[in-house]
């Protein structure tokens, strides 16, 4: 899987580093002083590197657990996000990561325990009141589980902290680690979907809708709380038919009365990210349409965005009650 | 386009023959040889010379963003066999401690190794890796003109603890490079292929230049035109940029307006 593994000298002897290197014993190991030497240089092309990303093993020193933007949440009032990893195995053309990062290499922070300490500090500060922690901002939470063992570490962690709720957002079908243990009540496994035609053209390497729904069914039978994330909403001329079909497909295969939450997110990117992505993929039809710029963000024109979220909200309310629907959850 | 930087004429000789590089360019500080797709410059030893030669080649007008760059040369290693070849996965300038990491995105079965760029020939090889004298001058300069995935170093071991660098002759140097032409050709082909794809991704609409020449566009308008041409290319599946229909427009601003209106009509809004 990885031809090259870059290793920060600080974590060269970390148990997770040694495990991963043993797993990929054929990979060339290259030491570096700080992962930024490899990940941050300007003269890199995300699209070229996406052909063969390397793995970078590093230590996250600070800013490990951050507050989410205002308006982001699924019912909680104290919302945070954390990323044990940067970049994603998948290659979704609408993804902000390709505009935000110069490098497509995967950075895995191996010091999970420090993330845990920061979460504990927040819980202590909040007097053990319920807090939400969102995983899957800078990466897919599950797709590299066989390598990262992220769930293997954090599920017991959150199981021991009932006040700490975790959303595990994914497009992956790597659910083995979840099925191997009892579900924990403060975890929501949230799967993202776009309609089939959009998935085929925009979500490269992502398992198809049927496989993701199959994974969700297994999790639901096992008792895990599930979420659905229709995010971002992508405009095409026949989006109404596409989203109607998608919702019908999804809700025909899941017990909608047992869903934790359903959310929508409009397609929005910071202007600089959008510009970077267009430079990478100038021929991408998604970026040839009409967009509006406002407040440093690029989005569909207001009337289009309003119409799409309104339509999708009305359609979703045919399947789920209002109290589990969170329309217009701000995209990251 | 692929640009090769070597330090020594003896390193250049087998490459000139193999890739049929001719047309030695006169009146430059460094000899430059070319064919239609490739240029080779002989820099002389040392990282400063390598940096200067790289910058000169970039400035000769035939290079462009997205050209591939390859530094080829000999290097010493404590243990590797004489004649073994390696692509650099890390380049460290020993004088400053600065390191660079050429991304390895090709699928070539060629070994990689750390490079140490030193100011004088190294005979002790104190740290693991190859020792040479050009890469830390070449790599960061080449990265100013292209993306780092397209900038690589290939070194052939010429000396080790059993055969010192003092034994390296011009004839041996030529033989060592010649002995690795198969690997070099693979690397050249891989880099050239990626560079060609990169150039194709960024190719502007074929009519853009003509359009830009017919009316006077300010710098800002040129950017707007380029963006409209990009969208036009995608939304019309590369149709001509409507040149005949624009004949009667009187100004660049009107051209932009008409193109934008036509594009808006192509991108439907919900009813």
XYZ file of C-alpha atoms in Angstrom:
603
model
C 0.000 0.000 0.000
C 2.749 2.470 0.884
C 6.043 2.586 -0.978
C 7.398 5.234 1.335
C 6.819 5.929 5.024
C 8.201 9.179 6.387
C 8.832 9.050 10.119
C 9.358 11.992 12.430
C 12.440 11.264 14.511
C 10.422 11.993 17.649
C 8.073 9.065 17.005
C 10.588 6.647 15.470
C 10.364 4.362 18.509
C 6.650 4.866 19.248
C 4.813 1.521 19.521
C 2.301 2.534 16.843
C 5.123 3.522 14.518
C 6.839 0.185 15.037
C 3.581 -1.706 14.430
C 2.848 0.150 11.214
C 6.392 -0.196 9.920
C 6.309 -3.917 10.651
C 3.046 -4.150 8.743
C 4.587 -2.397 5.738
C 8.041 -3.894 5.965
C 8.635 -3.459 2.230
C 8.156 0.295 2.383
C 11.155 2.595 2.330
C 11.450 4.414 5.646
C 12.681 7.994 5.486
C 13.389 9.899 8.668
C 12.529 13.574 8.988
C 12.870 16.070 11.795
C 9.341 17.433 11.524
C 6.522 16.179 9.309
C 6.034 19.679 7.977
C 9.313 19.328 6.072
C 7.573 16.718 3.925
C 3.954 17.872 4.084
C 4.170 21.655 3.896
C 6.520 22.686 1.042
C 4.794 24.837 -1.550
C 6.086 23.139 -4.646
C 3.821 20.106 -4.477
C 0.892 19.030 -6.593
C -1.979 17.350 -4.799
C -3.300 15.772 -7.979
C 0.050 14.224 -8.923
C 0.686 12.982 -5.383
C -2.758 11.427 -5.165
C -1.452 8.761 -7.557
C 0.813 7.373 -4.861
C 0.557 9.077 -1.492
C 3.098 8.204 1.131
C 2.394 7.754 4.821
C 3.860 10.212 7.306
C 3.992 9.216 10.974
C 4.110 12.216 13.275
C 3.451 13.695 16.677
C 0.677 16.294 17.073
C 1.939 18.823 19.549
C -0.943 21.218 20.040
C -4.352 22.317 18.779
C -5.444 18.714 18.857
C -9.091 19.219 19.812
C -10.758 22.362 18.494
C -14.177 23.974 18.709
C -16.351 23.483 15.650
C -17.547 26.491 13.625
C -20.713 28.130 14.849
C -23.811 26.344 13.643
C -22.118 22.973 13.347
C -23.744 20.283 15.423
C -26.344 17.592 15.771
C -28.174 18.674 18.872
C -25.320 19.322 21.283
C -24.312 22.766 22.508
C -20.614 22.047 23.107
C -19.078 20.788 19.896
C -15.467 19.982 19.108
C -13.571 18.225 16.370
C -10.307 16.348 16.269
C -8.260 14.788 13.509
C -5.896 11.928 14.188
C -5.076 11.962 10.512
C -4.718 14.373 7.619
C -5.902 13.441 4.113
C -8.107 10.634 2.984
C -7.771 7.445 1.005
C -10.739 8.521 -1.061
C -10.621 11.127 -3.787
C -13.866 13.040 -3.808
C -13.702 15.867 -6.261
C -15.709 18.263 -4.118
C -13.543 17.715 -1.044
C -11.968 20.755 0.579
C -8.839 18.775 1.527
C -7.440 19.040 -2.000
C -7.719 22.799 -1.768
C -6.439 23.132 1.751
C -3.358 20.916 1.642
C -0.534 21.058 -0.853
C 0.432 17.450 -0.226
C -1.759 14.380 -0.659
C 0.417 12.293 1.660
C -1.394 10.828 4.667
C -0.255 12.203 8.003
C -1.045 9.930 10.932
C -0.520 11.392 14.396
C 0.439 8.427 16.520
C 0.070 10.128 19.919
C -3.581 9.219 20.416
C -3.157 9.408 24.175
C -2.484 13.148 23.972
C -5.742 13.639 22.072
C -7.418 11.721 24.871
C -5.867 13.960 27.517
C -7.171 17.027 25.702
C -10.663 15.547 25.511
C -10.525 14.805 29.232
C -9.431 18.375 29.913
C -12.455 19.671 28.012
C -14.812 17.355 29.852
C -13.341 18.481 33.151
C -13.661 22.147 32.164
C -17.282 21.577 31.178
C -18.072 19.881 34.466
C -18.701 16.600 32.726
C -21.680 18.012 30.852
C -22.397 16.360 27.482
C -19.960 17.370 24.781
C -19.788 16.273 21.170
C -16.515 15.330 19.495
C -16.556 15.030 15.712
C -14.060 12.766 14.021
C -13.568 12.706 10.254
C -12.894 16.352 9.431
C -9.447 16.005 7.836
C -9.831 12.379 6.885
C -12.288 9.474 6.699
C -12.581 8.094 10.227
C -12.659 4.409 9.313
C -11.064 3.714 5.950
C -7.544 3.292 7.312
C -8.611 1.513 10.498
C -6.563 -1.621 9.723
C -3.482 0.621 9.707
C -4.345 3.292 12.247
C -6.304 1.250 14.831
C -8.047 4.538 15.594
C -11.349 2.948 16.601
C -9.581 0.219 18.537
C -8.124 2.941 20.752
C -10.913 5.467 20.941
C -14.015 3.316 21.286
C -12.969 2.055 24.747
C -11.906 5.616 25.556
C -15.333 7.030 24.778
C -17.082 4.027 26.291
C -15.529 5.023 29.614
C -16.746 8.625 29.251
C -20.534 8.690 28.828
C -20.607 12.489 28.738
C -18.363 12.521 25.670
C -20.294 11.843 22.488
C -18.408 10.988 19.348
C -19.533 11.215 15.760
C -17.509 8.920 13.524
C -18.060 10.182 9.995
C -17.173 7.893 7.141
C -17.833 6.673 3.613
C -16.026 3.441 4.388
C -17.203 -0.114 4.864
C -14.323 -0.913 7.267
C -16.678 -1.733 10.124
C -15.025 -4.858 11.462
C -13.639 -3.137 14.546
C -17.140 -1.848 15.308
C -18.786 -5.223 14.861
C -16.168 -6.838 17.078
C -17.360 -4.949 20.109
C -20.604 -4.000 21.762
C -22.055 -0.710 20.625
C -21.514 2.232 22.931
C -24.474 4.572 23.481
C -22.447 7.766 23.065
C -21.137 6.969 19.577
C -22.863 7.801 16.296
C -21.531 6.256 13.113
C -22.441 8.725 10.380
C -22.327 7.744 6.736
C -22.165 10.297 3.963
C -24.041 9.884 0.687
C -24.572 11.586 -2.626
C -26.857 10.222 -5.371
C -25.541 7.365 -7.510
C -24.683 9.364 -10.628
C -22.844 11.991 -8.586
C -21.087 9.266 -6.616
C -19.887 7.655 -9.844
C -18.480 10.851 -11.260
C -17.182 12.587 -8.139
C -16.372 10.068 -5.385
C -13.356 8.148 -6.619
C -12.412 4.978 -4.755
C -15.444 5.285 -2.458
C -17.526 2.114 -1.995
C -20.808 2.305 -3.850
C -24.073 3.188 -2.178
C -25.208 -0.419 -1.936
C -22.070 -1.492 -0.050
C -22.294 1.408 2.359
C -25.949 0.665 3.051
C -25.058 -2.951 3.629
C -22.482 -1.850 6.191
C -25.049 0.393 7.853
C -27.552 -2.448 8.033
C -25.025 -4.639 9.825
C -24.255 -1.880 12.278
C -27.902 -1.157 12.868
C -28.638 -4.818 13.547
C -25.703 -4.842 15.967
C -27.233 -1.913 17.826
C -24.978 0.981 16.805
C -26.520 4.439 16.580
C -26.338 5.657 13.006
C -26.449 8.971 11.241
C -26.945 9.976 7.651
C -25.061 12.878 6.167
C -26.172 14.256 2.809
C -23.251 16.536 2.523
C -22.399 18.312 0.317
C -25.543 18.745 -1.702
C -24.438 18.756 -5.333
C -26.441 20.532 -8.008
C -27.219 18.879 -11.307
C -30.172 19.662 -13.585
C -32.084 16.614 -12.373
C -31.014 16.823 -8.727
C -34.589 16.502 -7.512
C -35.056 13.106 -9.129
C -31.593 11.981 -8.059
C -32.005 12.908 -4.417
C -35.550 11.534 -4.282
C -34.267 8.186 -5.567
C -31.363 8.238 -3.139
C -33.598 8.926 -0.125
C -36.001 6.180 -1.185
C -33.120 3.744 -1.564
C -31.561 4.625 1.773
C -34.745 4.596 3.819
C -35.957 1.374 2.244
C -32.931 -0.381 3.738
C -32.612 1.204 7.162
C -34.926 1.493 10.135
C -35.455 5.229 9.989
C -37.023 5.265 13.459
C -33.713 4.111 14.898
C -31.564 6.757 13.265
C -29.824 9.211 15.550
C -29.622 12.101 13.123
C -29.870 13.129 9.500
C -28.150 16.238 8.269
C -27.704 18.229 5.093
C -24.816 20.401 4.098
C -24.665 22.841 1.234
C -21.696 22.773 -1.118
C -19.390 25.520 0.104
C -15.662 26.046 -0.058
C -13.403 28.855 1.102
C -12.476 30.935 -1.908
C -8.764 30.098 -1.762
C -9.506 26.377 -1.531
C -11.879 26.591 -4.492
C -9.256 28.414 -6.528
C -6.623 25.779 -5.653
C -8.940 22.918 -6.575
C -9.899 24.494 -9.894
C -6.189 24.845 -10.704
C -5.757 21.133 -9.998
C -8.818 20.055 -11.976
C -9.572 22.787 -14.530
C -11.583 20.350 -16.664
C -13.856 19.167 -13.845
C -17.491 19.804 -14.824
C -18.421 20.357 -11.163
C -16.393 23.570 -11.210
C -17.601 24.849 -14.562
C -21.020 25.882 -13.321
C -22.222 29.117 -11.873
C -21.065 29.919 -8.350
C -21.480 32.834 -5.977
C -18.795 34.402 -3.835
C -19.692 35.845 -0.474
C -17.817 36.325 2.767
C -14.737 34.546 1.476
C -16.761 31.479 0.540
C -17.772 30.003 -2.808
C -21.184 28.370 -3.009
C -24.053 27.900 -5.377
C -26.056 31.085 -5.916
C -28.255 31.753 -2.918
C -31.502 30.925 -4.703
C -30.070 27.591 -5.894
C -28.737 26.674 -2.466
C -31.989 27.693 -0.815
C -34.046 25.704 -3.319
C -31.879 22.578 -2.968
C -31.818 22.516 0.818
C -35.530 23.278 0.924
C -36.360 20.492 -1.494
C -34.130 17.938 0.218
C -35.444 18.903 3.645
C -39.042 18.409 2.514
C -38.190 15.051 0.955
C -36.317 13.865 4.028
C -39.209 14.800 6.291
C -41.235 12.212 4.410
C -38.891 9.629 5.910
C -37.730 10.943 9.282
C -39.270 13.075 12.023
C -38.249 16.693 12.357
C -36.414 16.184 15.633
C -33.659 14.099 14.021
C -33.224 16.309 10.965
C -30.557 18.975 11.037
C -30.829 20.930 7.815
C -28.131 23.334 6.753
C -25.486 21.878 9.100
C -22.577 24.039 8.028
C -20.016 22.177 5.950
C -16.492 22.393 7.313
C 9.919 18.695 -21.657
C 12.640 17.174 -19.522
C 15.711 19.000 -18.295
C 18.807 17.089 -17.195
C 21.528 18.592 -15.062
C 24.881 16.859 -14.775
C 28.088 18.094 -13.209
C 30.740 16.575 -15.453
C 31.263 16.146 -19.201
C 32.090 12.499 -18.478
C 28.602 12.088 -16.958
C 27.031 13.825 -19.941
C 28.717 11.790 -22.664
C 26.641 8.570 -22.515
C 23.448 10.597 -22.053
C 24.139 12.719 -25.116
C 24.624 9.581 -27.207
C 21.711 7.645 -25.784
C 19.140 10.438 -26.016
C 20.629 11.919 -29.212
C 21.156 15.332 -27.758
C 22.900 17.690 -30.102
C 22.832 21.349 -30.907
C 25.337 22.489 -28.376
C 24.314 25.983 -27.478
C 27.135 28.448 -27.644
C 27.567 31.725 -25.804
C 26.242 30.413 -22.531
C 28.093 29.972 -19.279
C 27.368 26.258 -19.404
C 27.193 23.865 -22.377
C 23.597 23.025 -23.252
C 22.524 20.188 -25.545
C 19.029 19.539 -26.850
C 16.615 17.452 -28.807
C 12.945 18.273 -29.290
C 11.889 16.992 -25.874
C 14.958 17.259 -23.726
C 17.751 19.582 -22.713
C 20.948 18.725 -20.874
C 23.254 21.184 -19.189
C 26.740 20.500 -17.864
C 27.076 22.510 -14.673
C 30.490 21.713 -13.340
C 31.010 20.314 -9.850
C 29.384 21.747 -6.766
C 25.965 22.850 -5.592
C 26.393 26.502 -6.521
C 27.199 25.562 -10.095
C 24.274 23.134 -10.131
C 21.919 25.840 -8.882
C 23.167 28.333 -11.451
C 22.917 25.872 -14.301
C 19.394 24.881 -13.270
C 18.284 28.492 -13.180
C 19.912 29.194 -16.517
C 18.183 26.254 -18.161
C 14.871 27.378 -16.703
C 15.424 30.811 -18.129
C 16.326 29.782 -21.666
C 12.709 29.964 -22.738
C 12.115 26.325 -23.486
C 11.246 25.363 -19.946
C 7.774 25.876 -18.556
C 5.897 25.152 -15.412
C 5.413 21.438 -15.334
C 8.641 20.515 -17.111
C 10.429 17.586 -15.501
C 13.895 17.959 -14.028
C 16.491 15.274 -13.427
C 19.922 15.566 -11.854
C 22.125 12.635 -12.820
C 25.559 11.961 -11.435
C 27.947 9.856 -9.441
C 28.058 9.554 -5.672
C 29.911 7.752 -2.907
C 28.513 5.391 -0.293
C 30.093 3.473 2.543
C 28.880 0.055 1.459
C 26.816 0.056 -1.741
C 28.417 -1.640 -4.692
C 30.176 0.426 -7.331
C 27.773 0.875 -10.217
C 24.557 0.570 -8.208
C 21.995 3.260 -8.925
C 19.543 5.087 -6.647
C 16.826 7.712 -6.766
C 17.048 10.244 -3.950
C 14.242 10.078 -1.402
C 15.804 12.715 0.789
C 18.411 15.357 0.010
C 20.273 16.952 2.898
C 22.652 19.836 2.532
C 25.281 18.936 5.082
C 26.496 22.505 5.467
C 23.113 23.882 6.522
C 21.262 20.779 7.677
C 18.329 21.626 5.404
C 16.533 18.646 3.884
C 14.180 18.149 0.953
C 12.048 15.121 0.153
C 11.422 14.454 -3.569
C 7.997 12.779 -3.706
C 8.265 9.227 -5.023
C 5.082 8.784 -7.017
C 6.413 6.653 -9.842
C 6.137 2.854 -9.828
C 9.677 2.168 -10.921
C 11.599 -0.779 -9.492
C 14.600 1.425 -8.724
C 15.972 1.615 -5.195
C 15.922 4.909 -3.325
C 18.451 6.324 -0.917
C 19.204 9.387 1.168
C 21.592 11.905 -0.398
C 24.041 14.110 1.476
C 25.283 17.075 -0.509
C 28.751 18.028 0.647
C 31.132 20.804 -0.310
C 34.159 18.533 -0.729
C 34.488 14.908 -1.831
C 33.712 12.679 1.150
C 35.831 9.610 1.783
C 34.617 8.613 5.261
C 30.858 8.409 4.574
C 30.051 9.059 8.250
C 26.275 8.821 8.010
C 24.053 6.433 6.112
C 23.353 7.552 2.572
C 25.018 8.663 -0.616
C 27.513 11.525 -0.722
C 27.634 13.880 -3.673
C 28.038 17.574 -4.401
C 25.151 18.936 -6.516
C 21.669 17.848 -5.415
C 21.017 20.479 -2.731
C 21.805 23.187 -5.267
C 19.720 21.606 -8.009
C 16.571 20.496 -6.203
C 15.260 23.661 -4.534
C 16.000 25.731 -7.627
C 14.264 23.281 -9.957
C 11.265 23.285 -7.606
C 10.855 26.990 -8.282
C 10.058 26.120 -11.879
C 8.109 22.912 -11.501
C 6.271 20.767 -8.998
C 8.543 18.632 -6.824
C 7.019 15.350 -8.031
C 8.627 16.146 -11.381
C 12.058 16.917 -9.899
C 14.267 13.922 -9.150
C 17.887 12.948 -8.584
C 19.516 9.742 -9.791
C 22.989 8.811 -8.594
C 25.339 5.970 -9.471
C 27.794 4.776 -6.844
C 31.355 5.512 -7.964
C 33.250 5.046 -4.727
C 32.931 3.331 -1.373
C 35.131 2.190 1.513
C 36.900 -0.298 -0.697
C 37.369 1.969 -3.692
C 38.089 5.599 -2.880
C 36.870 8.641 -4.806
C 40.451 9.345 -5.847
C 40.206 6.321 -8.096
C 37.304 7.773 -10.036
C 38.431 8.739 -13.522
C 36.494 10.370 -16.322
C 36.456 7.044 -18.141
C 35.039 5.239 -15.094
C 32.468 7.959 -14.618
C 31.261 7.546 -18.199
C 31.142 3.770 -17.792
C 29.124 4.012 -14.595
C 26.493 6.267 -16.113
C 26.394 4.157 -19.277
C 25.849 1.087 -17.117
C 22.654 2.578 -15.724
C 21.077 3.872 -18.903
C 18.212 1.405 -18.654
C 17.217 2.746 -15.226
C 17.768 6.310 -16.361
C 15.569 5.778 -19.411
C 12.793 4.361 -17.232
C 13.001 7.389 -14.985
C 13.114 9.770 -17.931
C 10.038 8.137 -19.453
C 8.138 8.194 -16.146
C 8.939 11.843 -15.501
C 8.244 12.892 -19.075
C 4.912 11.081 -19.019
C 3.849 12.835 -15.831
C 5.073 16.162 -17.123
C 3.096 15.745 -20.339
C -0.059 14.902 -18.406
C 0.504 17.875 -16.123
C 0.884 20.146 -19.163
C -2.271 18.714 -20.745
C -4.291 19.378 -17.580
C -3.341 23.023 -17.713
C -3.559 23.571 -21.459
C -5.659 26.664 -22.097
C -8.445 26.761 -24.648
C -6.808 26.697 -28.121
C -8.616 29.901 -29.155
C -7.665 31.867 -26.065
C -4.522 33.398 -27.503
C -6.309 34.566 -30.624
C -9.139 36.045 -28.606
C -6.750 37.814 -26.262
C -4.882 39.325 -29.217
C -7.947 40.676 -30.975
C -9.076 43.006 -28.188
C -7.142 44.804 -25.499
C -7.691 43.068 -22.155
C -6.402 44.526 -18.923
C -4.578 42.130 -16.611
C -7.697 41.673 -14.546
C -9.757 41.075 -17.671
C -7.188 38.551 -18.892
C -7.761 36.550 -15.706
C -11.509 36.781 -16.209
C -11.115 35.678 -19.831
C -8.951 32.717 -18.849
C -11.545 31.623 -16.303
C -14.413 31.984 -18.799
C -12.376 30.058 -21.392
C -11.786 27.284 -18.834
C -15.503 26.986 -18.138
C -16.254 27.233 -21.854
C -13.902 24.350 -22.571
C -15.744 22.132 -20.094
C -19.327 23.188 -20.732
C -19.114 23.122 -24.529
C -16.838 20.055 -24.763
C -14.034 22.093 -26.287
C -16.070 23.941 -28.909
C -14.401 26.951 -30.608
C -14.518 30.017 -28.437
C -17.352 31.559 -30.386
C -14.948 33.760 -32.373
C -17.172 34.472 -35.374
C -20.095 35.492 -33.204
C -17.861 37.896 -31.312
C -16.639 39.694 -34.449
C -18.909 42.665 -33.956
C -18.101 43.273 -30.311
C -16.303 46.516 -29.755
C -14.435 46.005 -26.522
C -12.852 43.447 -24.248
C -15.480 44.185 -21.611
C -18.235 43.403 -24.098
C -16.485 40.142 -25.065
C -16.395 39.090 -21.432
C -20.009 40.034 -20.954
C -21.207 38.059 -23.995
C -19.150 34.993 -23.044
C -20.489 35.121 -19.505
C -24.072 35.457 -20.708
C -23.665 32.483 -23.014
C -22.175 30.394 -20.199
C -24.949 31.366 -17.808
C -27.468 30.186 -20.374
C -25.676 26.830 -20.515
C -25.779 26.342 -16.739
C -29.469 25.957 -15.921
C -30.960 27.003 -12.605
C -33.743 25.115 -10.867
C -37.210 26.015 -12.169
